[in-house]
Coordinates of N, CA and C and ligand atoms in Angstrom, one line a residue:
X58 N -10.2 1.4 23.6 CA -9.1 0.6 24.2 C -8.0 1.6 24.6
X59 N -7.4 1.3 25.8 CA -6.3 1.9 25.7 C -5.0 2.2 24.7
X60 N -4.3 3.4 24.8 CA -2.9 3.4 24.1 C -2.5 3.0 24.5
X61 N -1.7 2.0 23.6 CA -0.4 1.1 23.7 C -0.8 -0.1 23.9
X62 N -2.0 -0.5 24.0 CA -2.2 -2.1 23.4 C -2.0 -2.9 22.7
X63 N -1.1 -4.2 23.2 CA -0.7 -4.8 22.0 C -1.9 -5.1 21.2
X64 N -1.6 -5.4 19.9 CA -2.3 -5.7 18.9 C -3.2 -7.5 19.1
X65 N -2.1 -8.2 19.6 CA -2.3 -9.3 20.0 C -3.9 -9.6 20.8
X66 N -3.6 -8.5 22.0 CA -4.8 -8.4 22.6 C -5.8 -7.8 22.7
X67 N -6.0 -6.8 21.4 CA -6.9 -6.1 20.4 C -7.7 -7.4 19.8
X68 N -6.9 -8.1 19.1 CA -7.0 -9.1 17.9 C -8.3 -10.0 19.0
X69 N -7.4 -10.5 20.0 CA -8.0 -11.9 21.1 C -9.5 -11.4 21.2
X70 N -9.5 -9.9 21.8 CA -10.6 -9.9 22.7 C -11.8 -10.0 21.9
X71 N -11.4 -8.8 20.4 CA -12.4 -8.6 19.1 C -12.8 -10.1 18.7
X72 N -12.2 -11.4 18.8 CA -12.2 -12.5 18.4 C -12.2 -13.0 16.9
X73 N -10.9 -12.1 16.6 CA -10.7 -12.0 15.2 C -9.7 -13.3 14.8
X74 N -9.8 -14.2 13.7 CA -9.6 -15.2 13.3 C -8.3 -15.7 13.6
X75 N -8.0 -17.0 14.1 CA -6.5 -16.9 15.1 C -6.0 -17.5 13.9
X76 N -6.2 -17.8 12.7 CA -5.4 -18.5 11.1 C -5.0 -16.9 10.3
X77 N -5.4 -15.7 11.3 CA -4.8 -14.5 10.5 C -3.1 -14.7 10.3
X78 N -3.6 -14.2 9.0 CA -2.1 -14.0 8.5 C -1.4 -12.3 8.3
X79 N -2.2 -11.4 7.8 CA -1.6 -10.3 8.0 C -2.6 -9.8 8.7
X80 N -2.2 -8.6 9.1 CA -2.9 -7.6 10.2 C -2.2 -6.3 9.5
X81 N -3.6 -5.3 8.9 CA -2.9 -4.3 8.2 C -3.6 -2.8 9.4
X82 N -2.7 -2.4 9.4 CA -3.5 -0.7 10.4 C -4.1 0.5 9.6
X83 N -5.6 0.4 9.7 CA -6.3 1.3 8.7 C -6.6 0.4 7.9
X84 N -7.0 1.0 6.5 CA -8.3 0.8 5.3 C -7.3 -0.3 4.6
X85 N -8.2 -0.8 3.7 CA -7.8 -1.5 2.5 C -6.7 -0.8 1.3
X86 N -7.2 0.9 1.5 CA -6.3 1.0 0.6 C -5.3 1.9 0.8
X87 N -5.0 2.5 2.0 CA -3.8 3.1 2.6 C -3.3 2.6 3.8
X88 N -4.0 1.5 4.2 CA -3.1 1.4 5.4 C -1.7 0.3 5.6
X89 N -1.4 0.3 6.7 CA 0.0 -0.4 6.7 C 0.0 -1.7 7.2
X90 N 0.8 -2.5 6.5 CA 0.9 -4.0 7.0 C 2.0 -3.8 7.9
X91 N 1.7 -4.5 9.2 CA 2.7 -4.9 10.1 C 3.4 -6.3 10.2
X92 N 4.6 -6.3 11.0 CA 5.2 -7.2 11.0 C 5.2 -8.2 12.3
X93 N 4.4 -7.7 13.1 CA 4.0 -8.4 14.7 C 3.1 -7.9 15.5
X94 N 2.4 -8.4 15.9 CA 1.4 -8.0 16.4 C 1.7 -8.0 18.2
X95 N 2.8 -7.3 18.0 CA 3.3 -6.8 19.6 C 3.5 -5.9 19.2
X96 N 2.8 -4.8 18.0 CA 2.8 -3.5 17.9 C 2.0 -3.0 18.8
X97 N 1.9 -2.0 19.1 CA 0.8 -1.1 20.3 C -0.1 0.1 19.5
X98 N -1.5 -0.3 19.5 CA -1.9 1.1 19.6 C -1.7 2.2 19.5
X99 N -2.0 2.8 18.4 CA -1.4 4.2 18.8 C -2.6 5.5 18.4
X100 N -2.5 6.5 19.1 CA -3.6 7.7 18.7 C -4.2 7.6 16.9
X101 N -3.3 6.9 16.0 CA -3.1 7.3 14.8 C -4.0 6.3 14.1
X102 N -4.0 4.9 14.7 CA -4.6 3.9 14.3 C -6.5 4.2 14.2
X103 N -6.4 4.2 13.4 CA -8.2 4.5 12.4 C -8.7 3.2 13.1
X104 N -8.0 1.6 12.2 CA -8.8 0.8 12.5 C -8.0 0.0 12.0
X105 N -8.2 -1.8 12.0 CA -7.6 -2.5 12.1 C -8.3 -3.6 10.9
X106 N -7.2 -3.8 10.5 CA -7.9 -4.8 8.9 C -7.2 -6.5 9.2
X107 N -8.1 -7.2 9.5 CA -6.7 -9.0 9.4 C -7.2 -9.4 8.1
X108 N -6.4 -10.6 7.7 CA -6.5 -10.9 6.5 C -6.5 -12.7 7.0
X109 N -7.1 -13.5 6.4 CA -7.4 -14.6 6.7 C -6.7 -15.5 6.1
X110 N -6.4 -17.3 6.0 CA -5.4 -17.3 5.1 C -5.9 -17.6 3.7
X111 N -7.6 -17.4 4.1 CA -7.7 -17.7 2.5 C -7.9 -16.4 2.0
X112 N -8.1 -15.3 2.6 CA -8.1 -13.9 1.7 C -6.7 -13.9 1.5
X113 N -5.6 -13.9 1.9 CA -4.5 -13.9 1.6 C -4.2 -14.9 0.2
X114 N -4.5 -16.1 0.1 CA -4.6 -16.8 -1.1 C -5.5 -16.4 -2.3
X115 N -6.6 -15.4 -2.1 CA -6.7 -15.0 -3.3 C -6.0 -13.5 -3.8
X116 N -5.2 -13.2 -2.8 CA -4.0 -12.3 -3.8 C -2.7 -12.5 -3.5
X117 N -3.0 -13.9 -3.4 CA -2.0 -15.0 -3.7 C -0.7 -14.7 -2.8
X118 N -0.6 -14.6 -1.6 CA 0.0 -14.1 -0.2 C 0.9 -12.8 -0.6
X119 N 0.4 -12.0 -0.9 CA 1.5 -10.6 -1.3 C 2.4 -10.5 -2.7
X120 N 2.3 -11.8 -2.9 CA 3.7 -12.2 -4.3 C 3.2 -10.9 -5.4
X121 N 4.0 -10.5 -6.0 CA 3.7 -9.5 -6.8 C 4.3 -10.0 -8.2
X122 N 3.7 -9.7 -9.1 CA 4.1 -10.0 -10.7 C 4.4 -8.9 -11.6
X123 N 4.9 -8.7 -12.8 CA 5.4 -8.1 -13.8 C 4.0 -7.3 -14.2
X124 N 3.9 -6.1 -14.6 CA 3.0 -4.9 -15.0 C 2.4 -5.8 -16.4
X125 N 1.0 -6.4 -16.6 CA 0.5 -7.0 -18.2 C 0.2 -5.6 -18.8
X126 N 0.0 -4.2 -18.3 CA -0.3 -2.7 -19.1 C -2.0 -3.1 -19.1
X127 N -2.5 -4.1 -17.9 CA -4.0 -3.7 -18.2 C -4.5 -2.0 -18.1
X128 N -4.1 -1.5 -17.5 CA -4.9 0.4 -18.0 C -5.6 0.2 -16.3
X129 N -5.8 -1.0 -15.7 CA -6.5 -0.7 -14.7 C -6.7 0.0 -13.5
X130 N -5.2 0.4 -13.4 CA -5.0 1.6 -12.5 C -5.3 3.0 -13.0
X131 N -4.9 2.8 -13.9 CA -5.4 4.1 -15.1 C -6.4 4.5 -14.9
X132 N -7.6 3.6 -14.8 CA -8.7 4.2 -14.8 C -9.4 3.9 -13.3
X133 N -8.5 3.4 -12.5 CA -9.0 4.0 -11.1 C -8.3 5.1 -10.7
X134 N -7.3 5.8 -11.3 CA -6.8 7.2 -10.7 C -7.9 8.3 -10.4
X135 N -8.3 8.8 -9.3 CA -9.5 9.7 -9.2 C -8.2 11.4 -9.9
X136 N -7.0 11.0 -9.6 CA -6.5 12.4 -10.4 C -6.0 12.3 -11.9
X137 N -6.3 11.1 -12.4 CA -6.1 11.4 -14.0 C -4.6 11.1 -13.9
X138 N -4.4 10.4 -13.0 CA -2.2 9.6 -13.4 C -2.1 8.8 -14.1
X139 N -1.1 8.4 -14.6 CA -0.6 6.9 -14.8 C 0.0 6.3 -14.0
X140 N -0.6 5.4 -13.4 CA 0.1 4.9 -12.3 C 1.0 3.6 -12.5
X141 N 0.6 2.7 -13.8 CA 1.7 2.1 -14.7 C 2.9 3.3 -14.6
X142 N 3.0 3.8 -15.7 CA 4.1 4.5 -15.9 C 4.9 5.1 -14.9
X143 N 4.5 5.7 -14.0 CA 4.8 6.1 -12.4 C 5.5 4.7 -11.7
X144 N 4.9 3.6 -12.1 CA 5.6 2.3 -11.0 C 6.6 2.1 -11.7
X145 N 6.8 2.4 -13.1 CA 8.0 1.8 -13.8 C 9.0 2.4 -13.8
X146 N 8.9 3.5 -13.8 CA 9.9 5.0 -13.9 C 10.4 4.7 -12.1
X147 N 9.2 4.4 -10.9 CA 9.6 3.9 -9.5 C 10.7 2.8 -9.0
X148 N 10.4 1.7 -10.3 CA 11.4 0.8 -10.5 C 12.8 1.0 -10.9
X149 N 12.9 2.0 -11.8 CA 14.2 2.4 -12.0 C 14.9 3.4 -11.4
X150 N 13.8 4.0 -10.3 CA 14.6 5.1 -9.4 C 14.7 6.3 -10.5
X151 N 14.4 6.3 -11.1 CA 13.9 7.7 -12.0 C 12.6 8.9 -11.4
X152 N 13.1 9.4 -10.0 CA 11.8 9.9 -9.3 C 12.2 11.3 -10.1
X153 N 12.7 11.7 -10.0 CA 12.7 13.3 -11.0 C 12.2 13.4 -12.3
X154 N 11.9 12.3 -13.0 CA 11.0 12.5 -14.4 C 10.0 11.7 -13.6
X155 N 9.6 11.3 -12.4 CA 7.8 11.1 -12.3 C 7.7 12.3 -11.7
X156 N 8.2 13.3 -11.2 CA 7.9 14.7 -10.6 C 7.8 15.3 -11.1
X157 N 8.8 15.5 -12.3 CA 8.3 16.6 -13.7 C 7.6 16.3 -14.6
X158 N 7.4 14.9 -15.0 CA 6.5 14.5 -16.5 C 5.3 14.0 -16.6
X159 N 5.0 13.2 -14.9 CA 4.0 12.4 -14.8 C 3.6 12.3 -13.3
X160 N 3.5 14.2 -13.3 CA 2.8 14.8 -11.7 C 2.8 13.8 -10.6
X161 N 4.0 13.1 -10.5 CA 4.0 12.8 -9.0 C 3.0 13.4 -7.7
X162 N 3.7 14.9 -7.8 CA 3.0 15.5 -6.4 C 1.5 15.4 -6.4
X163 N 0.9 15.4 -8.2 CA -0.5 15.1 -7.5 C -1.3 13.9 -6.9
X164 N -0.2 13.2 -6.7 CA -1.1 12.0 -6.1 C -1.2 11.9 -5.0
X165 N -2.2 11.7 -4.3 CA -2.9 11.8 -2.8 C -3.0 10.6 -1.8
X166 N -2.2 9.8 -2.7 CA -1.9 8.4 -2.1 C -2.9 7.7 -1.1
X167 N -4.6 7.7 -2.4 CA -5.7 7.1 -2.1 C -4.9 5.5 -2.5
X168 N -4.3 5.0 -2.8 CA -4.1 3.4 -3.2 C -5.1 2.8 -4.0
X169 N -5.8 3.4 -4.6 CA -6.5 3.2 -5.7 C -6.2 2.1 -6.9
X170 N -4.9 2.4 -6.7 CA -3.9 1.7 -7.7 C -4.2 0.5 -7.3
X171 N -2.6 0.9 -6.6 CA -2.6 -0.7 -5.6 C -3.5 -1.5 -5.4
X172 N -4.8 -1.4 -5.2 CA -5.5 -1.6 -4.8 C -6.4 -2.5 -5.8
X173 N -6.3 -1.7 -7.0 CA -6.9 -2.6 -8.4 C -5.8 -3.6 -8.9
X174 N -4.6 -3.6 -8.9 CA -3.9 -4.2 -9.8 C -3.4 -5.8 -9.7
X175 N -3.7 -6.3 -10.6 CA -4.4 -8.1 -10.7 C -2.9 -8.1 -10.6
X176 N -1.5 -7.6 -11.0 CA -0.3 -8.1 -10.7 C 0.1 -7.8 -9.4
X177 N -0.4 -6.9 -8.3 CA -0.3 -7.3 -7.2 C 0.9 -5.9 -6.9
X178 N 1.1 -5.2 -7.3 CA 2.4 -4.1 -7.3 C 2.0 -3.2 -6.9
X179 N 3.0 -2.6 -5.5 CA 2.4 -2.0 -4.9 C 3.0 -0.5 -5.0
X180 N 2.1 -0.1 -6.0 CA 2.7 1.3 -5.8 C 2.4 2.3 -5.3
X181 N 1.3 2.2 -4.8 CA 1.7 3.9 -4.0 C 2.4 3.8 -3.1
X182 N 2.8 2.4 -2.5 CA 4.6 2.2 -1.5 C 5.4 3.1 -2.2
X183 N 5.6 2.5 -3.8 CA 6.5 3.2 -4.3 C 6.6 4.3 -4.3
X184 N 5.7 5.2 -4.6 CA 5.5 6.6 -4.4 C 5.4 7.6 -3.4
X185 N 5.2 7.0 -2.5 CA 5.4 7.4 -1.4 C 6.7 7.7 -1.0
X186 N 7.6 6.4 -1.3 CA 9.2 6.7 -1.4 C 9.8 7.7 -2.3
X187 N 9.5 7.2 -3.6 CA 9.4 8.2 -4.3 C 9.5 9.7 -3.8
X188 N 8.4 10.0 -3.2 CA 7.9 11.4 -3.1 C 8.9 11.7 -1.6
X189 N 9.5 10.9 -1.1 CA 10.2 11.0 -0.3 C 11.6 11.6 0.1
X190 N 11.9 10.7 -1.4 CA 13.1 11.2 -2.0 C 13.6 12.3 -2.2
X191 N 12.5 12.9 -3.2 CA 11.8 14.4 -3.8 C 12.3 15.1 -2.7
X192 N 11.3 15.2 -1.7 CA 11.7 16.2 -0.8 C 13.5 16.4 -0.5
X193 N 13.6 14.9 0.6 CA 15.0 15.2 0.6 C 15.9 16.0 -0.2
X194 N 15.3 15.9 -1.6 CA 16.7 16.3 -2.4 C 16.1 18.0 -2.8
X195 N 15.1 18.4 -2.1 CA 14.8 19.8 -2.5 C 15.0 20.3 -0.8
X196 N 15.2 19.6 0.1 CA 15.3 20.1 1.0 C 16.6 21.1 1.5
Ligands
SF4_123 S1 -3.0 -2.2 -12.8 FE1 -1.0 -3.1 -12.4 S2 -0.7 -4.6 -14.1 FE2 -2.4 -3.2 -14.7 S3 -1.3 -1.5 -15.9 FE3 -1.5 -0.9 -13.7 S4 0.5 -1.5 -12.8 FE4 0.3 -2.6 -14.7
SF4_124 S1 -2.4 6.4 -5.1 FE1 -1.9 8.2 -6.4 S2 -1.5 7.4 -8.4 FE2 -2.6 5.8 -7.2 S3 -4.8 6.1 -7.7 FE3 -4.4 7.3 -5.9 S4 -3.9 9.4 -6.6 FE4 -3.7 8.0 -8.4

């Protein structure tokens, strides 16, 4: 398709479900949710994910809940993080003890996490900002 097609008429022609509710750009586990689908194409776009409204109802339309410490991000980290600990220390804007104590930089922001977690918390958002920060303030 051309660059710079709206999304809208990506979505129409593919004949992707018109009860879509989100439309994310790229994979399940890094890519980005948009806000309209009068975004355009761009060289960067991999591939296009919608979400239906009952996929959306089984993770319960985005709502996010409180950390229960299942470990389950824990042990989908392929680098060995805590990604609990890392979202909590994220929450309080404590990014200079997840850069010094709980290797921020090594995470590769596969969404691994995110991606497992039954509370719905999205952290490698977090982290990303996080790691955002970081720079800024070493820049
Ligand atoms: S997967 Fe989610 S709920 Fe479970 S420990 Fe990690 S952050 Fe907490
Ligand atoms: S996004 Fe980062 S913290 Fe989360 S699983 Fe991947 S490498 Fe680990």
């Amino acid at each position: 398709m051309p660059l710079g097609t709206p999304l809208s008429f990506v979505l129409d022609f593919a004949g992707a479900p018109t009860e879509s509710r989100q439309v994310i750009l790229g994979g399940p586990m890094m890519g980005q949710a948009i806000a309209t689908l009068d975004t355009p194409v761009t060289k960067g776009v991999s591939g296009v994910l919608v979400f239906r409204k009952t996929d959306m109802a089984a993770r319960d339309a985005g709502k996010t809940y409180p950390c229960i410490k299942c470990g389950e991000c824990v042990e989908s980290c392929p680098m060995g993080l805590n990604p609990s600990a890392l979202g909590m220390l994220a929450g309080k804007r404590q990014y200079d003890t997840m850069g010094s104590d709980y290797h921020l930089g090594d995470c590769f922001e596969c969404g691994c996490c995110s991606y497992v977690c039954p509370s719905n918390i999205p952290l490698v958002q977090q982290f990303r900002v996080a790691k955002q920060v970081l720079r800024e303030k070493a820049a």
